PDB file of C-alpha atoms in Angstrom:
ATOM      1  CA  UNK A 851     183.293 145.510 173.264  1.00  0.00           C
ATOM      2  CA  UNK A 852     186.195 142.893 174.037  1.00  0.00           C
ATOM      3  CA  UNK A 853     185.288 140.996 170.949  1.00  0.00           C
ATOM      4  CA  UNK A 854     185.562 143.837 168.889  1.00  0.00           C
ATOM      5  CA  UNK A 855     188.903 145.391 170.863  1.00  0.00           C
ATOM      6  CA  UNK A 856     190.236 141.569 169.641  1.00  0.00           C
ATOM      7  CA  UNK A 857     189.400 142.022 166.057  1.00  0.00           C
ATOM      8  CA  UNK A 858     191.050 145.328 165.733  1.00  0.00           C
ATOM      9  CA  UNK A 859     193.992 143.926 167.154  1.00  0.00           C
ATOM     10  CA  UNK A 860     193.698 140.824 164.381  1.00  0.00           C
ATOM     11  CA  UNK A 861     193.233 143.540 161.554  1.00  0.00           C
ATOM     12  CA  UNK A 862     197.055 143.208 160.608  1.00  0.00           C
ATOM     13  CA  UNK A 863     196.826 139.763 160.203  1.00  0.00           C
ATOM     14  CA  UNK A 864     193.704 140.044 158.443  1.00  0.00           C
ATOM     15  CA  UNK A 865     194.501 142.586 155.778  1.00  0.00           C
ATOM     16  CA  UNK A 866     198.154 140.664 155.506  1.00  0.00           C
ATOM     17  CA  UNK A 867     196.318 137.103 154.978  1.00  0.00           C
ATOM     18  CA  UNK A 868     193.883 138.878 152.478  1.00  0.00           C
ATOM     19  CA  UNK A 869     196.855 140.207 150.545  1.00  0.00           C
ATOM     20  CA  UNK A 870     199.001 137.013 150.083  1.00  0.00           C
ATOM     21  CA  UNK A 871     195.706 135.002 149.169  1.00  0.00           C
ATOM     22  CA  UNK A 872     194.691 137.417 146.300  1.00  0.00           C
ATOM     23  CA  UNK A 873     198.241 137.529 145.137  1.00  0.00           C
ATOM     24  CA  UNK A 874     198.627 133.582 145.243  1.00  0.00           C
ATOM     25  CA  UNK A 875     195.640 133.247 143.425  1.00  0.00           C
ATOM     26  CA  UNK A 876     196.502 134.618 139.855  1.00  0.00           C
ATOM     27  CA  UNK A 877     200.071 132.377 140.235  1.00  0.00           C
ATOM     28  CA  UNK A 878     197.636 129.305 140.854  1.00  0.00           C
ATOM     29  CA  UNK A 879     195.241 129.632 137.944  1.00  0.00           C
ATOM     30  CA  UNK A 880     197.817 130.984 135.444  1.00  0.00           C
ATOM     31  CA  UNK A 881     199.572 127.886 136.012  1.00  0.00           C
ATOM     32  CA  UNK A 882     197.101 125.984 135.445  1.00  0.00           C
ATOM     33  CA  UNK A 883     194.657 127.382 133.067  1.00  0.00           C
ATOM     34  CA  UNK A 884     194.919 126.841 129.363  1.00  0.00           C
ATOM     35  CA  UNK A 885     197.032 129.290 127.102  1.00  0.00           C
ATOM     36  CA  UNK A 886     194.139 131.723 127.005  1.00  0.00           C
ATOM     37  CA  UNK A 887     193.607 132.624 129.957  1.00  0.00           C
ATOM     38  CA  UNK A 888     195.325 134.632 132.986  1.00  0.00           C
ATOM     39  CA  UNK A 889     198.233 136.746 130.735  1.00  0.00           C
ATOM     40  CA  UNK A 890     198.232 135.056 128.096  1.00  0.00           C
ATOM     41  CA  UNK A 891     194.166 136.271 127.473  1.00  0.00           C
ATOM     42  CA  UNK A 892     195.204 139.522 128.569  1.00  0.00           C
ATOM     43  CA  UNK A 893     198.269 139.219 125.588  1.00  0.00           C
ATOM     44  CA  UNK A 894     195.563 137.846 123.218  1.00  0.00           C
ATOM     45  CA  UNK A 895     193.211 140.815 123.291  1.00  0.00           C
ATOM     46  CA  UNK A 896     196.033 143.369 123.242  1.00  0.00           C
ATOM     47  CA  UNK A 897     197.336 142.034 120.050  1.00  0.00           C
ATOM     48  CA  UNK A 898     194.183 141.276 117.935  1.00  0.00           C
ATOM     49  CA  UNK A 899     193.047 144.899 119.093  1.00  0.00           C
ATOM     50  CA  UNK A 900     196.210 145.760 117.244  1.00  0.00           C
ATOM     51  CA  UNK A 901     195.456 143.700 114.775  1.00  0.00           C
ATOM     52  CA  UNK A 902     192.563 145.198 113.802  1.00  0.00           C
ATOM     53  CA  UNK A 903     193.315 148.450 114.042  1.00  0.00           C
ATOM     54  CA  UNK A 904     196.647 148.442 112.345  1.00  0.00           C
ATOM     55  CA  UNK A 905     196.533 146.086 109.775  1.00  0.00           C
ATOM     56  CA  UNK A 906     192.638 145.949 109.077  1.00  0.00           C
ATOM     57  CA  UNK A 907     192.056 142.596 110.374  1.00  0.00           C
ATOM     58  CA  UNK A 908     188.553 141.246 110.929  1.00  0.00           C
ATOM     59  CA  UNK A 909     187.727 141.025 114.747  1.00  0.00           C
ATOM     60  CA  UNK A 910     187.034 137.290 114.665  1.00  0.00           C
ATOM     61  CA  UNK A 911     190.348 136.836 112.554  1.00  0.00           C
ATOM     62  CA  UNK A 912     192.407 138.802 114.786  1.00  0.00           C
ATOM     63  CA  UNK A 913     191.316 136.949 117.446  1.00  0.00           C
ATOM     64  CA  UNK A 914     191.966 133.612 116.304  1.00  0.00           C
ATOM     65  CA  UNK A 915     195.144 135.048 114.804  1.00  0.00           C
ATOM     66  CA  UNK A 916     196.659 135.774 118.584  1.00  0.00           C
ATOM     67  CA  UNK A 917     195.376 132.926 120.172  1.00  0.00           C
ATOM     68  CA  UNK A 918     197.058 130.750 117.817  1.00  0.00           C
ATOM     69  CA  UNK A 919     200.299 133.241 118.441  1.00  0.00           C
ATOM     70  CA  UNK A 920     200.106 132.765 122.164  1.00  0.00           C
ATOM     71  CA  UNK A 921     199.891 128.940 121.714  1.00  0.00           C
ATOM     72  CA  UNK A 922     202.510 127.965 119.237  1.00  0.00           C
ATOM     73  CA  UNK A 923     204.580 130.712 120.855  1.00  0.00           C
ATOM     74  CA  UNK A 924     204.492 128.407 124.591  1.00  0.00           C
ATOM     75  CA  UNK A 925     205.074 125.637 122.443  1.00  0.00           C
ATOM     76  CA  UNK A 926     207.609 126.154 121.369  1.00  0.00           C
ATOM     77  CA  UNK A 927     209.095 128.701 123.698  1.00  0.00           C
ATOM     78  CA  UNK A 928     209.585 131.115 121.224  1.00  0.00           C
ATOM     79  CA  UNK A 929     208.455 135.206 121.857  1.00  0.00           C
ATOM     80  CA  UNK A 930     205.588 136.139 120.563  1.00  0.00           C
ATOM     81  CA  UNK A 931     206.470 139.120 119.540  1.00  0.00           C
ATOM     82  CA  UNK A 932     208.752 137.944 116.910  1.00  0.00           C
ATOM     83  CA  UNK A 933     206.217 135.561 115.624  1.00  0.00           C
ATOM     84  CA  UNK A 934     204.390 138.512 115.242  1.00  0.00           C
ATOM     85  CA  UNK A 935     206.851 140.227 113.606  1.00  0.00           C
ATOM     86  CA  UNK A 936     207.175 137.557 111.252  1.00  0.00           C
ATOM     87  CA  UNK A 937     203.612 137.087 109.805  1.00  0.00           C
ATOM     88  CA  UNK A 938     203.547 140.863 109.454  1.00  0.00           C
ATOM     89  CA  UNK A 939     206.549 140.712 107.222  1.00  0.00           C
ATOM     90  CA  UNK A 940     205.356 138.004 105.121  1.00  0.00           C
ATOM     91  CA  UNK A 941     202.224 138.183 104.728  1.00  0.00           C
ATOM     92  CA  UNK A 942     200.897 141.024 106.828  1.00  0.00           C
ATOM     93  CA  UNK A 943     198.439 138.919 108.394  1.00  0.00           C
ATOM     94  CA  UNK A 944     196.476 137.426 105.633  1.00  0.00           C
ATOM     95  CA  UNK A 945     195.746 133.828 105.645  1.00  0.00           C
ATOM     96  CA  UNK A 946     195.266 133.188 101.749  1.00  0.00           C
ATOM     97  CA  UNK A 947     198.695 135.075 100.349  1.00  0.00           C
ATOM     98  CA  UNK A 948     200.899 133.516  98.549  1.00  0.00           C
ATOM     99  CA  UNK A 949     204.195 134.057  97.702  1.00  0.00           C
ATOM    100  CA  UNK A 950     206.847 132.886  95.381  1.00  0.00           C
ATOM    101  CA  UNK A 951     208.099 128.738  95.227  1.00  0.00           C
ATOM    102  CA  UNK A 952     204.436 127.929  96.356  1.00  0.00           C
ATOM    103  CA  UNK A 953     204.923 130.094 100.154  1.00  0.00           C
ATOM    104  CA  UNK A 954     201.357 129.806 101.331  1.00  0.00           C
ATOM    105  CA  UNK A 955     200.043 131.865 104.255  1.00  0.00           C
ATOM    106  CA  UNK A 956     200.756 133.839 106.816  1.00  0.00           C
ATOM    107  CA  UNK A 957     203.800 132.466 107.527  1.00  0.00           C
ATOM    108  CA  UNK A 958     205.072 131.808 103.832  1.00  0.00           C
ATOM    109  CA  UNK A 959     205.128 128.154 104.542  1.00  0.00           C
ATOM    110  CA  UNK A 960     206.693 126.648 101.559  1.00  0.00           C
ATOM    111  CA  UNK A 961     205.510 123.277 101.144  1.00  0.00           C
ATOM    112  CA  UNK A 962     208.136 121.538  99.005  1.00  0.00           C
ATOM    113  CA  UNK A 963     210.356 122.374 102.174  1.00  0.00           C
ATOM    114  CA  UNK A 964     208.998 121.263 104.088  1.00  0.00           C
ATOM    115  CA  UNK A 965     206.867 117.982 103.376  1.00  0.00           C
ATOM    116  CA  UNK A 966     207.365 116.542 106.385  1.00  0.00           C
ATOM    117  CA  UNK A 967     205.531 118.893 108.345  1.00  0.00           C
ATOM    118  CA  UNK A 968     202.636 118.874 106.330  1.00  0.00           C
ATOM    119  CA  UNK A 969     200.794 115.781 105.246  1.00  0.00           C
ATOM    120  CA  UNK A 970     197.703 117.369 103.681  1.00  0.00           C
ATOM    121  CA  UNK A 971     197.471 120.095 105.925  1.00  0.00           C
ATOM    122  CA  UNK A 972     195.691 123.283 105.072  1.00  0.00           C
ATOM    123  CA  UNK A 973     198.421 126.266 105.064  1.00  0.00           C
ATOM    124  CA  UNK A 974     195.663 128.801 105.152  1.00  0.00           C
ATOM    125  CA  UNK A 975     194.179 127.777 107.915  1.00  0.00           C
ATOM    126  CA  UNK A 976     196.066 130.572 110.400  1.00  0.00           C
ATOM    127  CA  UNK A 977     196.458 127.839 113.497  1.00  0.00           C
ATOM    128  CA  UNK A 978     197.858 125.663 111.200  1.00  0.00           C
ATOM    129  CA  UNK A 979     199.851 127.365 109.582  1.00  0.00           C
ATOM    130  CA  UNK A 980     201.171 129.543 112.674  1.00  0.00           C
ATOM    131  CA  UNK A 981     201.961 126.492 114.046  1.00  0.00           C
ATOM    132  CA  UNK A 982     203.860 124.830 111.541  1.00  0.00           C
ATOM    133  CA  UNK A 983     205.441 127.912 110.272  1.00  0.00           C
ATOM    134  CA  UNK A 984     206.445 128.266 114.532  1.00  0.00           C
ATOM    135  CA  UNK A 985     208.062 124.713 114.419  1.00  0.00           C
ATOM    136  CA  UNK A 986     210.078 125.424 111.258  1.00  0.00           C
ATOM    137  CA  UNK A 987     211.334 128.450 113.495  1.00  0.00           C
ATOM    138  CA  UNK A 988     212.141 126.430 116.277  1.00  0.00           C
ATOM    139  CA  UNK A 989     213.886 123.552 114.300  1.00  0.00           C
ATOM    140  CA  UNK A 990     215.842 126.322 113.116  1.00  0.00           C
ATOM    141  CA  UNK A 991     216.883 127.805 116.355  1.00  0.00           C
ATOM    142  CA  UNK A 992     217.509 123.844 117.596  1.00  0.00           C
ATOM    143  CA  UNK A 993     219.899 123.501 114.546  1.00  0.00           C
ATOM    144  CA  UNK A 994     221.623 126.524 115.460  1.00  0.00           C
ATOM    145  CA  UNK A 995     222.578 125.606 119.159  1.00  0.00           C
ATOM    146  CA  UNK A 996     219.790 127.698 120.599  1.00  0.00           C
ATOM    147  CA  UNK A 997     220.628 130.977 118.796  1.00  0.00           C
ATOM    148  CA  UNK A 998     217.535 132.877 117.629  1.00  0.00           C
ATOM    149  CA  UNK A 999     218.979 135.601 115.695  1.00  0.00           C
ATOM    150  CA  UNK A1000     220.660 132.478 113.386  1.00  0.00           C
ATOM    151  CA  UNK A1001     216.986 131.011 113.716  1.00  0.00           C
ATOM    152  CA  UNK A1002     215.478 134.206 112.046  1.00  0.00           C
ATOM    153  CA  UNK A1003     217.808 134.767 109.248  1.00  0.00           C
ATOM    154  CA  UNK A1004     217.792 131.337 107.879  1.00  0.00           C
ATOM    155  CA  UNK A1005     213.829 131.412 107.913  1.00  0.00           C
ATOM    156  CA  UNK A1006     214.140 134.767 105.327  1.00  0.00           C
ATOM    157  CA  UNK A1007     217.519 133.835 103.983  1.00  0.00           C
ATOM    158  CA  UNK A1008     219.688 136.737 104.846  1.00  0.00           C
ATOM    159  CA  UNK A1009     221.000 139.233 107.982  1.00  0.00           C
ATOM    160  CA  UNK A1010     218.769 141.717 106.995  1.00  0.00           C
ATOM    161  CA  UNK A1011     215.975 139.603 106.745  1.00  0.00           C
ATOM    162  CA  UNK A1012     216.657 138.508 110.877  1.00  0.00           C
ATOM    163  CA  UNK A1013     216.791 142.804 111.344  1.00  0.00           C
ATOM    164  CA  UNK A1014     214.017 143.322 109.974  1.00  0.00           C
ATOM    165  CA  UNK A1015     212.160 140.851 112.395  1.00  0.00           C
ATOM    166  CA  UNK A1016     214.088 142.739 115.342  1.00  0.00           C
ATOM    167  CA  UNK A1017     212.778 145.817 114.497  1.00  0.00           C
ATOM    168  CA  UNK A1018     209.193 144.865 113.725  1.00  0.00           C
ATOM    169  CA  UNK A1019     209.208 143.274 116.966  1.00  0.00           C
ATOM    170  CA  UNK A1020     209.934 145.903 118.977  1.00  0.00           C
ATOM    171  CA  UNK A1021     206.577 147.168 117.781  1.00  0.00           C
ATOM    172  CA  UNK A1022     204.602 143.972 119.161  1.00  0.00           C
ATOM    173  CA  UNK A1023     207.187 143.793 122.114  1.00  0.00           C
ATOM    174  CA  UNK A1024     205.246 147.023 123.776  1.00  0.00           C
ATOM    175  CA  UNK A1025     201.586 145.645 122.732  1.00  0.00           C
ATOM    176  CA  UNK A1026     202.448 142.550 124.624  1.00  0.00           C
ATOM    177  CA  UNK A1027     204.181 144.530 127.597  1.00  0.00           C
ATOM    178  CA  UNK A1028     201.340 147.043 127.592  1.00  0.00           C
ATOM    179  CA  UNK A1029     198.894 144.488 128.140  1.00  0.00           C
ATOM    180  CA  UNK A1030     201.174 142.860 131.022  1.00  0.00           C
ATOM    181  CA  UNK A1031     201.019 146.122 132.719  1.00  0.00           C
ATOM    182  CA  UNK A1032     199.341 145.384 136.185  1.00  0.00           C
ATOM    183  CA  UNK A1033     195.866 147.248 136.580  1.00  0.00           C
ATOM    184  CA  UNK A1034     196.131 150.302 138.896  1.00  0.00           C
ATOM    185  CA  UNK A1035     192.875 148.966 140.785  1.00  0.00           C
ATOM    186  CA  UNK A1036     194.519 146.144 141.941  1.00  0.00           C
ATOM    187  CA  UNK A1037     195.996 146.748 145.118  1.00  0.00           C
ATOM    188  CA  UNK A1038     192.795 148.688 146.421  1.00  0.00           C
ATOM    189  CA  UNK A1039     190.696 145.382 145.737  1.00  0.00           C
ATOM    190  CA  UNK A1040     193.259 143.283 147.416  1.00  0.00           C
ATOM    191  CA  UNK A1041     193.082 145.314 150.869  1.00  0.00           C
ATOM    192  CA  UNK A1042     188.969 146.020 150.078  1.00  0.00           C
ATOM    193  CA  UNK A1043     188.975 141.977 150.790  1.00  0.00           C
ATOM    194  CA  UNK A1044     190.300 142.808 153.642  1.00  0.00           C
ATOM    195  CA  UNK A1045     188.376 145.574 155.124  1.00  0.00           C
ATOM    196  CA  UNK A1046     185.228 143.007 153.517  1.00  0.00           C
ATOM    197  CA  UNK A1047     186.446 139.925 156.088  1.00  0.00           C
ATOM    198  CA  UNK A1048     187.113 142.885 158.830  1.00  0.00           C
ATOM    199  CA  UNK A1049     184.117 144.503 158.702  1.00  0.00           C
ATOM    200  CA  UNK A1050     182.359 141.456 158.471  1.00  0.00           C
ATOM    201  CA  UNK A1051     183.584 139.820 161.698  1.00  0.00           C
ATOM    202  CA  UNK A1052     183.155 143.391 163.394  1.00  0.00           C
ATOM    203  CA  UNK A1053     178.966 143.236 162.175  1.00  0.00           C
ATOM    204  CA  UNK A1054     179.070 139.339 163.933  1.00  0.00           C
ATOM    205  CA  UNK A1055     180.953 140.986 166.766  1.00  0.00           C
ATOM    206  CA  UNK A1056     178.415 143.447 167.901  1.00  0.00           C
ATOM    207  CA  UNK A1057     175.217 140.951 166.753  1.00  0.00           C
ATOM    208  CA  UNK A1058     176.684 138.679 169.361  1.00  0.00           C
ATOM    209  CA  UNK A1059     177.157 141.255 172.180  1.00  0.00           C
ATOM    210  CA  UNK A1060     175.181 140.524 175.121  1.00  0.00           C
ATOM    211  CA  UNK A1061     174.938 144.212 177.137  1.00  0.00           C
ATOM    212  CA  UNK A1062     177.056 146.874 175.236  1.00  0.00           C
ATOM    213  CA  UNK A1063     176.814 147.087 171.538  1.00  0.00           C
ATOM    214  CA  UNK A1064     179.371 149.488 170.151  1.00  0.00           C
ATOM    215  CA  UNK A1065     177.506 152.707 168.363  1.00  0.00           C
ATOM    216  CA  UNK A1066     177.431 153.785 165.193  1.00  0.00           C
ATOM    217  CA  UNK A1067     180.484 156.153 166.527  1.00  0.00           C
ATOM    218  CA  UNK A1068     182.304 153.193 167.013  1.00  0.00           C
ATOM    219  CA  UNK A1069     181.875 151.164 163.906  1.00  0.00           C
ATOM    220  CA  UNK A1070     182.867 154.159 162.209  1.00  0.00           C
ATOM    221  CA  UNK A1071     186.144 154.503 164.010  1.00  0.00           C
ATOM    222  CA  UNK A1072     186.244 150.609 163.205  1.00  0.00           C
ATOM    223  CA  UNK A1073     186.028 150.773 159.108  1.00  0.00           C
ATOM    224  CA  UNK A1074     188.218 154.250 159.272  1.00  0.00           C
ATOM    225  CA  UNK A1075     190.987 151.897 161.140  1.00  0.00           C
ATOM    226  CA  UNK A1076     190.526 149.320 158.533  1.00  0.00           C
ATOM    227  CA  UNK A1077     191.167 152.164 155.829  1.00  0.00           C
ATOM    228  CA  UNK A1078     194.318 153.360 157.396  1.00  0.00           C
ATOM    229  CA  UNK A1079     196.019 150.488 157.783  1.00  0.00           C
ATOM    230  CA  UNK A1080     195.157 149.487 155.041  1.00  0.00           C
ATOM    231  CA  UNK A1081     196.431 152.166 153.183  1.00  0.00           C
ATOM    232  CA  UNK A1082     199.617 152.721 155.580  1.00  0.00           C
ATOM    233  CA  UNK A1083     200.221 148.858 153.724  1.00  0.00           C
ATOM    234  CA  UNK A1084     199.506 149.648 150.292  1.00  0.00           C
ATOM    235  CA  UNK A1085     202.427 152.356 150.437  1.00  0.00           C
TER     236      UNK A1085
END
C-alpha cells in the first residue's frame, strides 16, 4: 500500500516526463530524417492528393511530383507553395509540355537559357526539371538581393506574371497548412503514455506486495486518478 501511496504521489512527474518526451521526439527525428518524412511527408501527401484530384494527376506522378517539390523547395529555401504555383501556371503539372523558345516541362525550362544548368539533362523528367527550374528561381532571387517577388517576375517576364504566382499560391499555401495542422488525437496519446508507465508501475506495485494487496476498488481509484490529472493537464 506504501508503494502504491508513492507512485500516486510520482504521477505528476510521470505524466509531465511522458509529455516532454513525446513532444521532443517529433523535433528529434524531423531534424534528422530525410525531406520525406516527419512534415515534410505529411506536406507531400497533402499536395499530390491535390494533385490528383484537381488537376488529374496520376497517383504515382503526383507523388513524385511533391516529393521533388518538398526537396528542391529545402534546397533552396524557397516556399513550396509558390513552386507550386509555378508549375501549375506553366505547365499545369505535366512533365512532357512544351512551350514556346524550346520551354520544356513543368517548369518551362528553356534550355538555350540556360545551358549551364543543363548538360544533357532530361527536362521532362519532373525531379529534374523541378529542380533546375527551382535553382533558376533562386539565382533569381540571389540576383535580386533576396527579394522574391523580383525573383518571380523575372522568371515570367512581367508584374503580372509575379501576381499571378501570389495568387495561385495562396491556393497551395492552405494545402500545405492544412496538412501542418496538428492531429486532434495527439495530446490524448501523449498523457495515455503516461497513464501506460503509471499503471504499469502500479500492476508491479501490488505484484510485489507482501501482506496487503490493494483491491480491485483501489486500482480503480488508481487509473481514475491517472485520468484526472491527466486531463486537469491537457486543459
Amino acid at each position: 500500500m506504501r508503494q502504491l501511496l508513492c507512485l500516486l504521489a510520482l504521477l505528476p512527474g510521470l505524466v509531465q516526463t511522458a509529455a516532454a518526451q513525446a513532444q521532443q521526439a517529433p523535433v528529434s527525428e524531423v531534424a534528422s530524417a530525410p525531406v520525406a518524412s516527419g512534415v515534410s511527408a505529411a506536406h507531400s501527401s497533402a499536395v499530390s492528393r491535390y494533385l490528383t484530384q484537381k488537376f488529374g494527376v496520376a497517383k504515382e506522378k503526383a507523388t513524385q511530383i511533391s516529393q521533388a517539390v518538398t526537396g528542391a523547395a529545402k534546397k533552396y529555401s524557397l516556399p513550396p507553395a509558390v513552386l507550386l504555383a509555378i508549375i501549375s501556371i506553366e505547365s499545369r503539372f505535366r512533365e512532357r509540355a512544351h512551350g514556346a523558345n524550346g520551354a520544356t516541362g513543368l517548369m518551362q525550362v528553356v534550355p538555350s537559357a540556360h545551358r549551364n544548368l543543363l548538360h544533357n539533362k532530361d527536362l521532362t523528367d519532373p525531379d529534374v526539371n523541378i529542380d533546375i527550374g527551382s535553382s533558376i528561381l533562386y539565382g533569381y532571387q540571389r540576383d535580386a538581393g533576396g527579394d522574391l517577388n523580383a525573383a518571380m517576375k523575372n522568371y515570367g517576364g512581367s508584374k503580372a506574371y509575379a501576381e499571378k504566382i501570389r495568387m495561385r499560391a495562396v491556393e497551395f499555401s492552405r494545402v500545405l497548412d492544412d496538412a501542418s495542422a496538428p492531429a486532434a488525437s495527439d495530446a490524448p496519446a501523449t498523457l495515455g503514455l503516461a497513464a501506460s508507465v503509471f499503471a504499469a508501475a502500479v500492476t508491479s506495485a501490488a505484484a510485489s506486495a507482501p501482506a496487503v494487496a490493494p483491491s480491485t476498488a483501489s486500482a480503480t481509484s488508481a487509473q481514475a486518478a491517472v485520468q484526472e490529472a491527466a486531463s486537469g493537464r491537457a486543459r
